[in-house]
Every structure is written in C-alpha cells, then in structure tokens.
mmCIF file of C-alpha atoms in Angstrom:
data_model
loop_
_atom_site.group_PDB
_atom_site.id
_atom_site.type_symbol
_atom_site.label_atom_id
_atom_site.label_comp_id
_atom_site.label_asym_id
_atom_site.label_seq_id
_atom_site.Cartn_x
_atom_site.Cartn_y
_atom_site.Cartn_z
ATOM 1 C CA MET W 1213 6.259 4.988 -13.534
ATOM 2 C CA PRO W 1214 9.111 3.437 -15.528
ATOM 3 C CA ALA W 1215 11.419 1.001 -13.799
ATOM 4 C CA THR W 1216 14.945 2.232 -14.469
ATOM 5 C CA GLN W 1217 16.905 0.551 -11.721
ATOM 6 C CA SER W 1218 20.146 -1.237 -12.368
ATOM 7 C CA VAL W 1219 20.924 -4.581 -10.750
ATOM 8 C CA PRO W 1220 23.050 -4.747 -7.597
ATOM 9 C CA GLU W 1221 26.775 -4.575 -8.278
ATOM 10 C CA ALA W 1222 27.572 -8.092 -7.019
ATOM 11 C CA ASP W 1223 26.066 -11.416 -8.005
ATOM 12 C CA ARG W 1224 24.827 -12.995 -4.763
ATOM 13 C CA SER W 1225 23.327 -16.164 -6.217
ATOM 14 C CA ARG W 1226 23.500 -19.401 -4.237
ATOM 15 C CA LEU W 1227 23.976 -23.021 -5.289
ATOM 16 C CA ILE W 1228 23.106 -25.514 -2.567
ATOM 17 C CA LYS W 1229 22.786 -29.287 -2.518
ATOM 18 C CA ALA W 1230 19.269 -30.666 -2.427
ATOM 19 C CA ASP W 1231 18.289 -33.666 -0.355
ATOM 20 C CA GLY W 1232 18.382 -36.915 -2.339
ATOM 21 C CA GLY W 1233 20.602 -35.563 -5.099
ATOM 22 C CA GLY W 1234 20.497 -32.541 -7.327
ATOM 23 C CA TRP W 1235 20.903 -28.872 -6.517
ATOM 24 C CA TRP W 1236 18.934 -25.733 -5.830
ATOM 25 C CA PHE W 1237 19.958 -22.526 -7.600
ATOM 26 C CA LEU W 1238 18.810 -19.283 -5.962
ATOM 27 C CA GLY W 1239 19.397 -16.174 -8.044
ATOM 28 C CA ASN W 1240 18.321 -12.536 -8.081
ATOM 29 C CA GLY W 1241 15.515 -13.423 -10.498
ATOM 30 C CA GLY W 1242 14.222 -16.631 -8.931
ATOM 31 C CA TYR W 1243 15.109 -20.248 -8.244
ATOM 32 C CA ALA W 1244 15.539 -23.548 -10.102
ATOM 33 C CA ARG W 1245 15.874 -27.210 -9.178
ATOM 34 C CA LEU W 1246 18.876 -28.662 -11.045
ATOM 35 C CA ARG W 1247 19.771 -32.250 -11.858
ATOM 36 C CA PRO W 1248 23.097 -33.659 -10.614
ATOM 37 C CA SER W 1249 24.395 -33.704 -14.201
ATOM 38 C CA GLN W 1250 23.968 -29.916 -14.512
ATOM 39 C CA VAL W 1251 26.615 -29.221 -11.867
ATOM 40 C CA GLY W 1252 30.258 -30.281 -12.003
ATOM 41 C CA PRO W 1253 31.879 -32.587 -9.435
ATOM 42 C CA ASP W 1254 33.514 -29.494 -7.914
ATOM 43 C CA GLY W 1255 30.095 -28.032 -7.100
ATOM 44 C CA VAL W 1256 30.313 -25.380 -9.833
ATOM 45 C CA LEU W 1257 27.660 -24.771 -12.474
ATOM 46 C CA LEU W 1258 28.516 -26.205 -15.870
ATOM 47 C CA PRO W 1259 28.812 -23.532 -18.599
ATOM 48 C CA GLY W 1260 25.689 -24.741 -20.387
ATOM 49 C CA THR W 1261 23.678 -24.663 -17.164
ATOM 50 C CA GLU W 1262 24.865 -21.168 -16.357
ATOM 51 C CA ARG W 1263 23.895 -19.939 -19.847
ATOM 52 C CA PHE W 1264 20.471 -21.520 -19.439
ATOM 53 C CA LEU W 1265 19.912 -19.826 -16.065
ATOM 54 C CA HIS W 1266 20.974 -16.484 -17.560
ATOM 55 C CA ASP W 1267 18.588 -16.979 -20.492
ATOM 56 C CA GLN W 1268 15.755 -17.721 -18.050
ATOM 57 C CA GLY W 1269 16.435 -14.436 -16.254
ATOM 58 C CA LEU W 1270 17.399 -16.045 -12.961
ATOM 59 C CA TYR W 1271 20.493 -13.856 -12.614
ATOM 60 C CA THR W 1272 18.536 -10.675 -13.332
ATOM 61 C CA SER W 1273 17.160 -8.592 -10.491
ATOM 62 C CA LYS W 1274 13.552 -7.539 -10.825
ATOM 63 C CA ALA W 1275 12.953 -3.810 -10.865
ATOM 64 C CA PHE W 1276 11.840 -2.363 -7.534
ATOM 65 C CA SER W 1277 8.155 -1.494 -7.479
ATOM 66 C CA SER W 1278 8.204 0.733 -4.399
ATOM 67 C CA TYR W 1279 10.518 2.858 -2.282
ATOM 68 C CA SER W 1280 11.551 1.196 1.011
ATOM 69 C CA LEU W 1281 11.399 3.346 4.147
ATOM 70 C CA THR W 1282 12.081 2.202 7.714
ATOM 71 C CA VAL W 1283 11.410 4.716 10.486
ATOM 72 C CA LEU W 1284 12.170 4.328 14.188
ATOM 73 C CA THR W 1285 9.231 5.957 15.955
ATOM 74 C CA SER W 1286 10.935 5.478 19.339
ATOM 75 C CA THR W 1287 14.384 4.226 20.280
ATOM 76 C CA ASP W 1288 13.216 3.255 23.768
ATOM 77 C CA CYS W 1289 12.103 -0.273 24.632
ATOM 78 C CA ASN W 1290 10.158 -1.668 27.574
ATOM 79 C CA LEU W 1291 12.000 -5.018 27.391
ATOM 80 C CA GLY W 1292 15.533 -5.848 28.498
ATOM 81 C CA CYS W 1293 16.648 -8.658 26.140
ATOM 82 C CA GLY W 1294 20.361 -9.266 26.690
ATOM 83 C CA TYR W 1295 21.145 -10.013 23.033
ATOM 84 C CA CYS W 1296 19.553 -6.864 21.558
ATOM 85 C CA PHE W 1297 21.823 -5.145 19.032
ATOM 86 C CA GLN W 1298 20.603 -1.794 20.354
ATOM 87 C CA ASN W 1299 22.130 -2.431 23.772
ATOM 88 C CA THR W 1300 25.347 -0.571 24.444
ATOM 89 C CA GLY W 1301 26.299 -2.988 27.234
ATOM 90 C CA GLN W 1302 24.932 -5.575 29.650
ATOM 91 C CA ASP W 1303 23.174 -4.716 32.897
ATOM 92 C CA GLU W 1304 26.085 -4.711 35.351
ATOM 93 C CA SER W 1305 23.722 -5.400 38.239
ATOM 94 C CA GLY W 1306 22.649 -8.666 36.630
ATOM 95 C CA GLY W 1307 19.110 -7.397 36.070
ATOM 96 C CA HIS W 1308 17.110 -6.663 32.961
ATOM 97 C CA ARG W 1309 17.907 -3.013 32.298
ATOM 98 C CA PRO W 1310 20.849 -3.018 29.865
ATOM 99 C CA PRO W 1311 21.973 0.447 28.707
ATOM 100 C CA ARG W 1312 20.621 1.276 25.263
ATOM 101 C CA ILE W 1313 21.067 3.619 22.354
ATOM 102 C CA LYS W 1314 20.220 7.285 22.910
ATOM 103 C CA HIS W 1315 16.581 8.243 23.534
ATOM 104 C CA ALA W 1316 14.747 9.693 20.534
ATOM 105 C CA ARG W 1317 11.023 9.985 19.808
ATOM 106 C CA LEU W 1318 9.398 10.790 16.460
ATOM 107 C CA THR W 1319 7.555 14.128 16.475
ATOM 108 C CA SER W 1320 5.138 15.759 14.026
ATOM 109 C CA GLU W 1321 7.902 18.105 12.885
ATOM 110 C CA MET W 1322 10.248 15.200 12.228
ATOM 111 C CA ILE W 1323 7.524 13.336 10.335
ATOM 112 C CA THR W 1324 7.295 16.340 8.006
ATOM 113 C CA ASN W 1325 11.066 16.133 7.463
ATOM 114 C CA VAL W 1326 10.904 12.371 6.861
ATOM 115 C CA LEU W 1327 8.150 12.724 4.278
ATOM 116 C CA ASP W 1328 9.797 15.669 2.488
ATOM 117 C CA PHE W 1329 13.021 13.653 2.220
ATOM 118 C CA THR W 1330 11.153 10.554 1.071
ATOM 119 C CA ARG W 1331 9.159 12.455 -1.548
ATOM 120 C CA GLU W 1332 12.382 13.696 -3.138
ATOM 121 C CA ARG W 1333 13.988 10.245 -3.036
ATOM 122 C CA MET W 1334 10.921 8.587 -4.560
ATOM 123 C CA ALA W 1335 10.879 11.117 -7.378
ATOM 124 C CA ALA W 1336 14.598 10.580 -8.057
ATOM 125 C CA ALA W 1337 14.066 6.812 -8.145
ATOM 126 C CA GLU W 1338 10.917 7.193 -10.287
ATOM 127 C CA LEU W 1339 8.871 5.205 -7.805
ATOM 128 C CA GLY W 1340 5.266 6.072 -6.987
ATOM 129 C CA ARG W 1341 4.648 3.457 -4.286
ATOM 130 C CA LEU W 1342 5.950 3.382 -0.724
ATOM 131 C CA SER W 1343 6.802 0.401 1.473
ATOM 132 C CA LEU W 1344 6.941 1.695 5.055
ATOM 133 C CA MET W 1345 8.095 -0.188 8.137
ATOM 134 C CA LEU W 1346 7.572 1.146 11.665
ATOM 135 C CA PHE W 1347 10.513 0.140 13.818
ATOM 136 C CA GLY W 1348 12.081 0.808 17.218
ATOM 137 C CA GLY W 1349 13.074 0.301 20.019
ATOM 138 C CA GLU W 1350 9.455 -0.472 20.472
ATOM 139 C CA PRO W 1351 7.332 1.587 18.058
ATOM 140 C CA LEU W 1352 4.232 1.326 20.270
ATOM 141 C CA LEU W 1353 5.966 3.397 22.937
ATOM 142 C CA ASN W 1354 4.991 6.173 20.519
ATOM 143 C CA PRO W 1355 1.552 5.133 19.212
ATOM 144 C CA ARG W 1356 0.571 8.686 18.325
ATOM 145 C CA GLY W 1357 3.662 9.148 16.188
ATOM 146 C CA SER W 1358 3.089 5.778 14.561
ATOM 147 C CA ARG W 1359 -0.500 6.624 13.628
ATOM 148 C CA GLU W 1360 0.423 10.062 12.317
ATOM 149 C CA LEU W 1361 3.273 8.706 10.218
ATOM 150 C CA LEU W 1362 0.988 6.086 8.657
ATOM 151 C CA ARG W 1363 -1.766 8.582 7.836
ATOM 152 C CA ARG W 1364 0.532 11.168 6.347
ATOM 153 C CA ALA W 1365 2.700 8.679 4.447
ATOM 154 C CA ALA W 1366 -0.333 7.788 2.327
ATOM 155 C CA GLU W 1367 0.004 11.237 0.740
ATOM 156 C CA LEU W 1368 3.146 10.072 -1.068
ATOM 157 C CA GLY W 1369 1.456 7.317 -3.088
ATOM 158 C CA GLU W 1370 0.143 3.797 -2.754
ATOM 159 C CA LEU W 1371 1.214 2.568 0.700
ATOM 160 C CA ASN W 1372 2.199 -0.858 1.988
ATOM 161 C CA ALA W 1373 2.916 -0.565 5.709
ATOM 162 C CA SER W 1374 4.267 -2.984 8.312
ATOM 163 C CA MET W 1375 5.548 -2.830 11.881
ATOM 164 C CA VAL W 1376 8.065 -4.731 14.007
ATOM 165 C CA SER W 1377 6.787 -4.844 17.596
ATOM 166 C CA ASN W 1378 7.383 -6.898 20.716
ATOM 167 C CA GLY W 1379 3.602 -7.100 21.111
ATOM 168 C CA THR W 1380 3.436 -6.306 24.826
ATOM 169 C CA LEU W 1381 1.707 -2.942 24.320
ATOM 170 C CA LEU W 1382 -0.616 -4.046 21.535
ATOM 171 C CA THR W 1383 -4.334 -3.734 22.269
ATOM 172 C CA PRO W 1384 -7.340 -4.329 19.990
ATOM 173 C CA LEU W 1385 -7.997 -0.575 19.907
ATOM 174 C CA ILE W 1386 -4.423 0.314 18.954
ATOM 175 C CA ALA W 1387 -4.378 -2.463 16.368
ATOM 176 C CA LYS W 1388 -7.647 -1.225 14.822
ATOM 177 C CA GLU W 1389 -6.398 2.376 14.726
ATOM 178 C CA LEU W 1390 -3.138 1.384 13.065
ATOM 179 C CA ASN W 1391 -4.964 -0.917 10.640
ATOM 180 C CA ALA W 1392 -7.355 1.915 9.708
ATOM 181 C CA ALA W 1393 -4.371 4.228 9.178
ATOM 182 C CA GLY W 1394 -2.870 1.804 6.657
ATOM 183 C CA LEU W 1395 -0.921 -0.837 8.616
ATOM 184 C CA THR W 1396 -1.288 -4.241 6.950
ATOM 185 C CA SER W 1397 1.209 -6.520 8.734
ATOM 186 C CA ILE W 1398 2.980 -6.866 12.085
ATOM 187 C CA GLN W 1399 6.068 -8.865 13.019
ATOM 188 C CA ILE W 1400 6.126 -10.279 16.552
ATOM 189 C CA THR W 1401 9.156 -11.959 18.127
ATOM 190 C CA PHE W 1402 9.265 -15.007 20.368
ATOM 191 C CA ASP W 1403 12.234 -16.496 22.220
ATOM 192 C CA GLY W 1404 11.187 -20.124 22.437
ATOM 193 C CA ASP W 1405 8.319 -21.723 24.323
ATOM 194 C CA ARG W 1406 6.780 -20.070 27.391
ATOM 195 C CA ASP W 1407 9.398 -20.912 30.033
ATOM 196 C CA GLU W 1408 12.400 -20.167 27.825
ATOM 197 C CA HIS W 1409 10.806 -17.033 26.397
ATOM 198 C CA ASP W 1410 9.933 -15.676 29.847
ATOM 199 C CA ALA W 1411 13.542 -16.134 30.987
ATOM 200 C CA ILE W 1412 14.862 -14.151 28.002
ATOM 201 C CA ARG W 1413 12.238 -11.647 26.807
ATOM 202 C CA ILE W 1414 11.705 -9.908 30.130
ATOM 203 C CA LYS W 1415 10.209 -6.501 30.843
ATOM 204 C CA ARG W 1416 12.713 -3.950 32.064
ATOM 205 C CA SER W 1417 10.551 -3.664 35.170
ATOM 206 C CA GLY W 1418 10.717 -7.449 35.580
ATOM 207 C CA GLY W 1419 8.408 -10.293 34.626
ATOM 208 C CA GLY W 1420 7.854 -12.572 31.652
ATOM 209 C CA THR W 1421 5.878 -11.665 28.560
ATOM 210 C CA PHE W 1422 4.872 -14.837 26.690
ATOM 211 C CA ASP W 1423 1.197 -15.107 27.640
ATOM 212 C CA MET W 1424 0.763 -11.350 27.395
ATOM 213 C CA ILE W 1425 2.094 -11.309 23.828
ATOM 214 C CA VAL W 1426 0.083 -14.308 22.646
ATOM 215 C CA ASN W 1427 -3.123 -12.947 24.186
ATOM 216 C CA ASN W 1428 -2.533 -9.516 22.645
ATOM 217 C CA VAL W 1429 -1.919 -10.988 19.193
ATOM 218 C CA ALA W 1430 -4.998 -13.232 19.418
ATOM 219 C CA LYS W 1431 -7.243 -10.285 20.344
ATOM 220 C CA ALA W 1432 -5.736 -8.007 17.690
ATOM 221 C CA MET W 1433 -6.078 -10.784 15.127
ATOM 222 C CA ALA W 1434 -9.793 -11.059 15.886
ATOM 223 C CA ALA W 1435 -10.280 -7.279 15.667
ATOM 224 C CA THR W 1436 -8.385 -6.490 12.445
ATOM 225 C CA SER W 1437 -7.407 -7.707 8.987
ATOM 226 C CA VAL W 1438 -3.701 -7.424 9.810
ATOM 227 C CA ASN W 1439 -1.378 -10.232 8.689
ATOM 228 C CA TRP W 1440 1.194 -11.589 11.134
ATOM 229 C CA HIS W 1441 4.814 -12.654 10.870
ATOM 230 C CA LEU W 1442 6.065 -14.588 13.900
ATOM 231 C CA ARG W 1443 9.836 -14.496 14.202
ATOM 232 C CA VAL W 1444 11.370 -17.008 16.597
ATOM 233 C CA ASN W 1445 14.888 -16.250 17.786
ATOM 234 C CA VAL W 1446 16.964 -19.384 18.330
ATOM 235 C CA SER W 1447 19.838 -19.612 20.801
ATOM 236 C CA HIS W 1448 21.451 -22.164 23.109
ATOM 237 C CA LEU W 1449 19.029 -20.984 25.789
ATOM 238 C CA ASN W 1450 15.807 -21.943 24.008
ATOM 239 C CA ARG W 1451 16.602 -24.496 21.285
ATOM 240 C CA HIS W 1452 14.952 -27.418 23.026
ATOM 241 C CA GLY W 1453 11.587 -25.706 23.515
ATOM 242 C CA MET W 1454 10.849 -25.051 19.849
ATOM 243 C CA ASP W 1455 8.770 -28.148 19.096
ATOM 244 C CA ASP W 1456 6.349 -27.300 21.893
ATOM 245 C CA LEU W 1457 6.294 -23.650 20.822
ATOM 246 C CA VAL W 1458 5.092 -24.489 17.302
ATOM 247 C CA GLU W 1459 2.231 -26.544 18.716
ATOM 248 C CA ARG W 1460 1.302 -23.875 21.251
ATOM 249 C CA LEU W 1461 1.219 -21.062 18.681
ATOM 250 C CA ALA W 1462 -0.895 -23.152 16.319
ATOM 251 C CA ASP W 1463 -3.341 -23.863 19.160
ATOM 252 C CA ARG W 1464 -3.723 -20.259 20.304
ATOM 253 C CA LEU W 1465 -3.453 -18.327 17.025
ATOM 254 C CA ASP W 1466 -4.770 -18.774 13.468
ATOM 255 C CA PRO W 1467 -1.895 -20.305 11.461
ATOM 256 C CA ALA W 1468 -3.579 -19.358 8.176
ATOM 257 C CA ARG W 1469 -2.896 -15.685 8.978
ATOM 258 C CA CYS W 1470 0.659 -16.176 10.248
ATOM 259 C CA GLY W 1471 4.058 -16.638 8.729
ATOM 260 C CA LEU W 1472 6.561 -18.438 10.970
ATOM 261 C CA GLN W 1473 10.327 -17.890 10.799
ATOM 262 C CA PHE W 1474 13.148 -19.405 12.865
ATOM 263 C CA ALA W 1475 16.244 -17.196 13.028
ATOM 264 C CA LEU W 1476 19.585 -17.598 14.753
ATOM 265 C CA ILE W 1477 20.618 -14.894 17.162
ATOM 266 C CA GLY W 1478 23.974 -13.549 16.049
ATOM 267 C CA ASP W 1479 26.630 -12.427 18.502
ATOM 268 C CA VAL W 1480 25.479 -8.843 18.131
ATOM 269 C CA GLY W 1481 24.617 -7.866 21.687
ATOM 270 C CA VAL W 1482 27.489 -6.284 23.582
ATOM 271 C CA GLY W 1483 28.721 -8.921 26.017
ATOM 272 C CA TYR W 1484 26.343 -11.560 24.651
ATOM 273 C CA GLY W 1485 27.292 -14.816 22.929
ATOM 274 C CA ASN W 1486 25.173 -17.487 21.248
ATOM 275 C CA ASP W 1487 26.882 -20.800 22.000
ATOM 276 C CA LEU W 1488 25.036 -22.920 19.437
ATOM 277 C CA SER W 1489 27.139 -25.157 17.203
ATOM 278 C CA TYR W 1490 26.229 -24.662 13.538
ATOM 279 C CA GLY W 1491 26.159 -28.346 12.583
ATOM 280 C CA SER W 1492 23.888 -30.923 10.989
ATOM 281 C CA SER W 1493 22.111 -31.652 14.270
ATOM 282 C CA LEU W 1494 20.911 -28.052 14.555
ATOM 283 C CA ALA W 1495 20.049 -27.993 10.839
ATOM 284 C CA ALA W 1496 17.882 -31.081 11.351
ATOM 285 C CA ASP W 1497 16.070 -29.280 14.170
ATOM 286 C CA PHE W 1498 15.359 -26.301 11.916
ATOM 287 C CA ALA W 1499 14.091 -28.620 9.182
ATOM 288 C CA ARG W 1500 11.763 -30.372 11.638
ATOM 289 C CA TRP W 1501 10.366 -27.118 13.021
ATOM 290 C CA HIS W 1502 9.689 -25.766 9.536
ATOM 291 C CA ALA W 1503 8.085 -29.031 8.411
ATOM 292 C CA ARG W 1504 5.726 -29.062 11.379
ATOM 293 C CA ALA W 1505 4.860 -25.391 10.859
ATOM 294 C CA LEU W 1506 3.859 -26.152 7.269
ATOM 295 C CA GLU W 1507 1.759 -29.137 8.393
ATOM 296 C CA LEU W 1508 -0.105 -26.920 10.854
ATOM 297 C CA GLY W 1509 -0.922 -24.300 8.214
ATOM 298 C CA PHE W 1510 1.671 -21.579 8.867
ATOM 299 C CA SER W 1511 3.302 -19.969 5.854
ATOM 300 C CA VAL W 1512 7.094 -20.180 5.644
ATOM 301 C CA SER W 1513 9.219 -17.805 3.584
ATOM 302 C CA ARG W 1514 11.098 -19.286 0.645
ATOM 303 C CA PRO W 1515 14.897 -19.002 0.840
ATOM 304 C CA LYS W 1516 16.439 -16.466 -1.518
ATOM 305 C CA ALA W 1517 19.742 -15.293 -2.922
ATOM 306 C CA ASN W 1518 22.058 -13.483 -0.498
ATOM 307 C CA ASN W 1519 20.810 -9.989 -1.293
ATOM 308 C CA GLY W 1520 20.472 -7.360 1.353
ATOM 309 C CA CYS W 1521 17.262 -5.427 1.797
ATOM 310 C CA GLN W 1522 16.328 -2.695 -0.623
ATOM 311 C CA ALA W 1523 17.528 0.072 1.675
ATOM 312 C CA CYS W 1524 21.054 -1.252 2.186
ATOM 313 C CA SER W 1525 21.786 -2.876 -1.190
ATOM 314 C CA TYR W 1526 22.973 0.414 -2.707
ATOM 315 C CA LYS W 1527 25.515 2.548 -0.905
ATOM 316 C CA ASP W 1528 23.843 5.795 -1.896
ATOM 317 C CA GLY W 1529 20.446 4.890 -0.469
ATOM 318 C CA ARG W 1530 18.980 5.019 -3.957
ATOM 319 C CA TYR W 1531 15.841 2.985 -3.374
ATOM 320 C CA GLY W 1532 15.344 3.028 0.367
ATOM 321 C CA ALA W 1533 16.249 4.632 3.669
ATOM 322 C CA VAL W 1534 16.433 3.827 7.374
ATOM 323 C CA VAL W 1535 15.646 6.900 9.481
ATOM 324 C CA ASN W 1536 16.066 7.246 13.223
ATOM 325 C CA ALA W 1537 13.532 9.266 15.215
ATOM 326 C CA ASP W 1538 16.072 12.106 15.414
ATOM 327 C CA GLY W 1539 16.496 12.319 11.632
ATOM 328 C CA VAL W 1540 19.819 10.463 11.384
ATOM 329 C CA LEU W 1541 20.186 8.051 8.455
ATOM 330 C CA SER W 1542 21.584 4.523 8.772
ATOM 331 C CA SER W 1543 22.400 1.995 6.071
ATOM 332 C CA CYS W 1544 20.208 -0.709 7.608
ATOM 333 C CA TRP W 1545 18.064 -1.342 10.665
ATOM 334 C CA GLU W 1546 20.917 -3.188 12.430
ATOM 335 C CA THR W 1547 22.849 0.035 12.995
ATOM 336 C CA ALA W 1548 19.996 2.518 13.453
ATOM 337 C CA GLY W 1549 20.620 4.745 16.451
ATOM 338 C CA ARG W 1550 24.049 3.280 17.149
ATOM 339 C CA PRO W 1551 26.750 5.930 17.577
ATOM 340 C CA GLY W 1552 29.479 5.888 14.966
ATOM 341 C CA TRP W 1553 27.337 4.179 12.298
ATOM 342 C CA GLU W 1554 25.582 7.253 10.916
ATOM 343 C CA VAL W 1555 25.587 7.597 7.105
ATOM 344 C CA GLY W 1556 23.836 10.956 6.823
ATOM 345 C CA THR W 1557 20.901 13.059 7.993
ATOM 346 C CA LEU W 1558 17.531 14.076 6.593
ATOM 347 C CA ALA W 1559 18.697 17.681 6.461
ATOM 348 C CA ASP W 1560 21.989 17.079 4.627
ATOM 349 C CA GLY W 1561 21.368 13.800 2.817
ATOM 350 C CA TYR W 1562 23.803 10.916 2.590
ATOM 351 C CA LEU W 1563 27.509 11.267 3.267
ATOM 352 C CA SER W 1564 29.920 10.456 0.479
ATOM 353 C CA ALA W 1565 31.031 6.891 -0.184
ATOM 354 C CA GLU W 1566 34.440 7.731 1.279
ATOM 355 C CA GLU W 1567 32.858 8.986 4.501
ATOM 356 C CA THR W 1568 30.592 5.951 4.893
ATOM 357 C CA GLU W 1569 33.348 3.414 4.169
ATOM 358 C CA GLY W 1570 33.183 0.770 6.901
ATOM 359 C CA ARG W 1571 29.841 2.092 8.173
ATOM 360 C CA TRP W 1572 27.602 0.898 5.372
ATOM 361 C CA ILE W 1573 26.374 -2.419 6.759
ATOM 362 C CA ALA W 1574 23.922 -4.559 4.804
ATOM 363 C CA CYS W 1575 21.464 -6.818 6.613
ATOM 364 C CA ASP W 1576 22.913 -9.918 4.947
ATOM 365 C CA ASP W 1577 26.442 -9.089 6.096
ATOM 366 C CA GLN W 1578 27.887 -11.620 8.515
ATOM 367 C CA TYR W 1579 30.361 -9.259 10.113
ATOM 368 C CA GLN W 1580 29.074 -10.150 13.567
ATOM 369 C CA HIS W 1581 29.910 -13.839 13.157
ATOM 370 C CA GLY W 1582 33.651 -13.415 12.558
ATOM 371 C CA GLU W 1583 35.436 -16.730 12.325
ATOM 372 C CA ASN W 1584 32.100 -18.565 12.438
ATOM 373 C CA ALA W 1585 30.968 -17.060 9.122
ATOM 374 C CA ALA W 1586 31.903 -20.111 7.008
ATOM 375 C CA ALA W 1587 30.224 -22.547 9.418
ATOM 376 C CA LEU W 1588 27.128 -20.358 9.551
ATOM 377 C CA ALA W 1589 26.915 -20.157 5.753
ATOM 378 C CA ALA W 1590 27.181 -23.956 5.436
ATOM 379 C CA PHE W 1591 24.535 -24.391 8.134
ATOM 380 C CA GLN W 1592 22.174 -21.974 6.388
ATOM 381 C CA ASP W 1593 22.613 -23.813 3.079
ATOM 382 C CA GLU W 1594 21.672 -27.099 4.755
ATOM 383 C CA VAL W 1595 18.597 -25.567 6.396
ATOM 384 C CA ASP W 1596 17.468 -23.847 3.204
ATOM 385 C CA ALA W 1597 17.923 -26.972 1.074
ATOM 386 C CA ALA W 1598 15.685 -28.945 3.429
ATOM 387 C CA LEU W 1599 13.100 -26.155 3.480
ATOM 388 C CA LEU W 1600 13.030 -25.878 -0.334
ATOM 389 C CA ASP W 1601 12.551 -29.620 -0.628
ATOM 390 C CA ARG W 1602 9.666 -29.466 1.861
ATOM 391 C CA LEU W 1603 8.011 -26.539 0.069
ATOM 392 C CA ASN W 1604 8.494 -28.234 -3.294
ATOM 393 C CA ALA W 1605 6.946 -31.481 -2.044
ATOM 394 C CA ALA W 1606 3.999 -29.548 -0.619
ATOM 395 C CA GLY W 1607 3.452 -27.696 -3.915
ATOM 396 C CA ARG W 1608 4.151 -24.326 -2.283
ATOM 397 C CA LEU W 1609 6.989 -23.095 -4.469
#
C-alpha cells in the first residue's frame, strides 16, 4: 500500500558531543558522525552542515510500514514493585501489595471490538501490516486471551507480534503456544543482580523472582524461536549490582538471542522516588555496562532522535493505538488504565484535541522528572554518545 504519512510536527533531532572530539547527529531519518569543524563553538550546527544533513534525508521521517497496536490483556499483576506506574499508591502496611489500576481482563467479545477498530484504522492509514504488542499488568495472567488475540490479529494482515512480561508465569508450553500463534519477541525486566532484584521485584504473595525468571526464559529460549529483549531498570537500590548481573545473564542465557537495555526508573510510582544523581559517574557506569554487554555478544539498541512511539506521536492516534482490556484508549502505555488519562474508547473513537489536552502523553515526555529534566537530558546525551562510539568502534552501526 502507498505510504502517505506526513512527518511528526516537531523536529526532535539531537546533537550530542562524541568522545574524543566531534559530534553525533541523530535525526528522524538516521544518524551521522560530524567533525568538530561542522559545528559552531556554541554547539549549533553550521548552516552548511544543516543543509547537508537535510539533503541526506536525515531530518526526514521514514514512512510507517505497519500499524502499531498495544493491547492490555490483563491489568492485574502478580508482582508488587513499588515503582510501577500502574500503582495508585504504596502498600500502607509496608508489604508488597500496592493498590493498582482497576481490574480488567480481555475477553473474546472485546477482542472482536479491538480488531474491528484496528481494521478501520489500518484502512484509514493505508497500512496493511500490523505490529502488535501484548501488555499488562501481566499479560500472562490471561494466556487464553493473549493466544486468541494473536491468532485473530493475523486476519488483519502481515503480523509482527511482541509481548512485555515479567516472566514469572512463562513456561515452555505457553511460550510454544504463543510462538505458534505468531509471537516473535518477548521483553523481560530485571531489577539488578539476584539480591537486589529479589528485594525489589517481589511477588505480591511474597518471595523473590530472579532465579524463577531466568530459569523460565532459559527453558522458553530452548523451546522456541522467540527473540528476547532484557530490560534492566536502574535505581539507587540496585546500581552497584549491574556488573555482576551482566555476567550472570551471559552465563545462563544465550546472548546472541538477547538484546540488553539499561533504563532509569523515573519518579512515576506514587510515593516512590529514584534518588540517583544524573552525573558523569552514573553515565560512566552505563557506558561500562553497555560495553561489557557488547563484548559478551548481547545486542544493544542504537540511540535515536527524541521521537515518541508510533502510537503517541500523533494526537489523533493516526498510526497506532493503546487499548486497555476494557476498551478504553490511551495515548501511550504509560497511562493505560490510569483514571483521568483516557483519550477515547473503541466504541466512540478518539476524543477531540481540546478534550485530550493535557492527557495526551508521549513515551518520550519527561513530565515525571520535573526539575530534573535538564539534568536527565544531559545525562542521557553523555550515555548515548559513549554507546554510539562503542557501536561505531565495533562496526555495529
């Protein structure tokens, strides 16, 4: 089908200093390594450099090739992580059962509604391929709904399907069934090495989860062709266990089938605060972790321009949608299921721009960081510059 999309309204390109001199330019259409002479002393692109980057298409967004759909199959979760953005408060008893967003579970009837809505949106966007992500809560608290959604979504066109799971309920049988239904990748989250992880990522009924998750992933990896993305949340509680974690994951899993990502926990959980200082010392830690991951054979995602995901980049949901299990639409996964952040419903479509003003949150927004936003942005630039230099030196750009 023809690609008729326009580019996002705002230019979100990035210009960051490279190690040893020079600059990295990250634009909607790609990246470039620039010489020091191509950037002014004020850190602004020289006019000739900017024209060159435009001519090379680095400011131009590539047309979307598929429609992006995220569906929460269950809003419940069997873990009680204190920082979760789906918590509505902390556990006042000091335990691991924080109150959460309202219970909802995807049914066959709702799947029909999701697919009818998606079919219309794909036709309007002139897109014949679907990128589907199963989300929660914990999506495997509803394995039947997850399998049915995957099978039926294939009716809409060529399907690329992924899932974000905590991994505690994953078995080889479930993994094989989901893989057969069309699931090709799974994201699993860790909270540092075993001891730190088990103090943070705790079952609501009590007890750590590290060995359970690693064992489940290893068995599912052996039983399927699924690819794996390992996300490691970084906070003041687990920073110092990361070096050991990288070694442990490489020893127990197959790095060649895993991507590894280190991500700061924002102050998004109600009553939770991440007390890390966004300085050069922390940036050096991130650079070291990434470098070791590359040495061990993990893949590491290349930094990009500051664009939100496909679902939240356009305030009319033109090329993607995030759907809660009850049929309520959100702008991005960060606000799914949270009261007061609804932007429409499957039955009625999206609310007007006036009605969604202040509710339309993009996943690259730093609203949760408040006065720390500038420090966080500078920290991220330092981390990404080091990572780009490492990838470039390894011939992986």
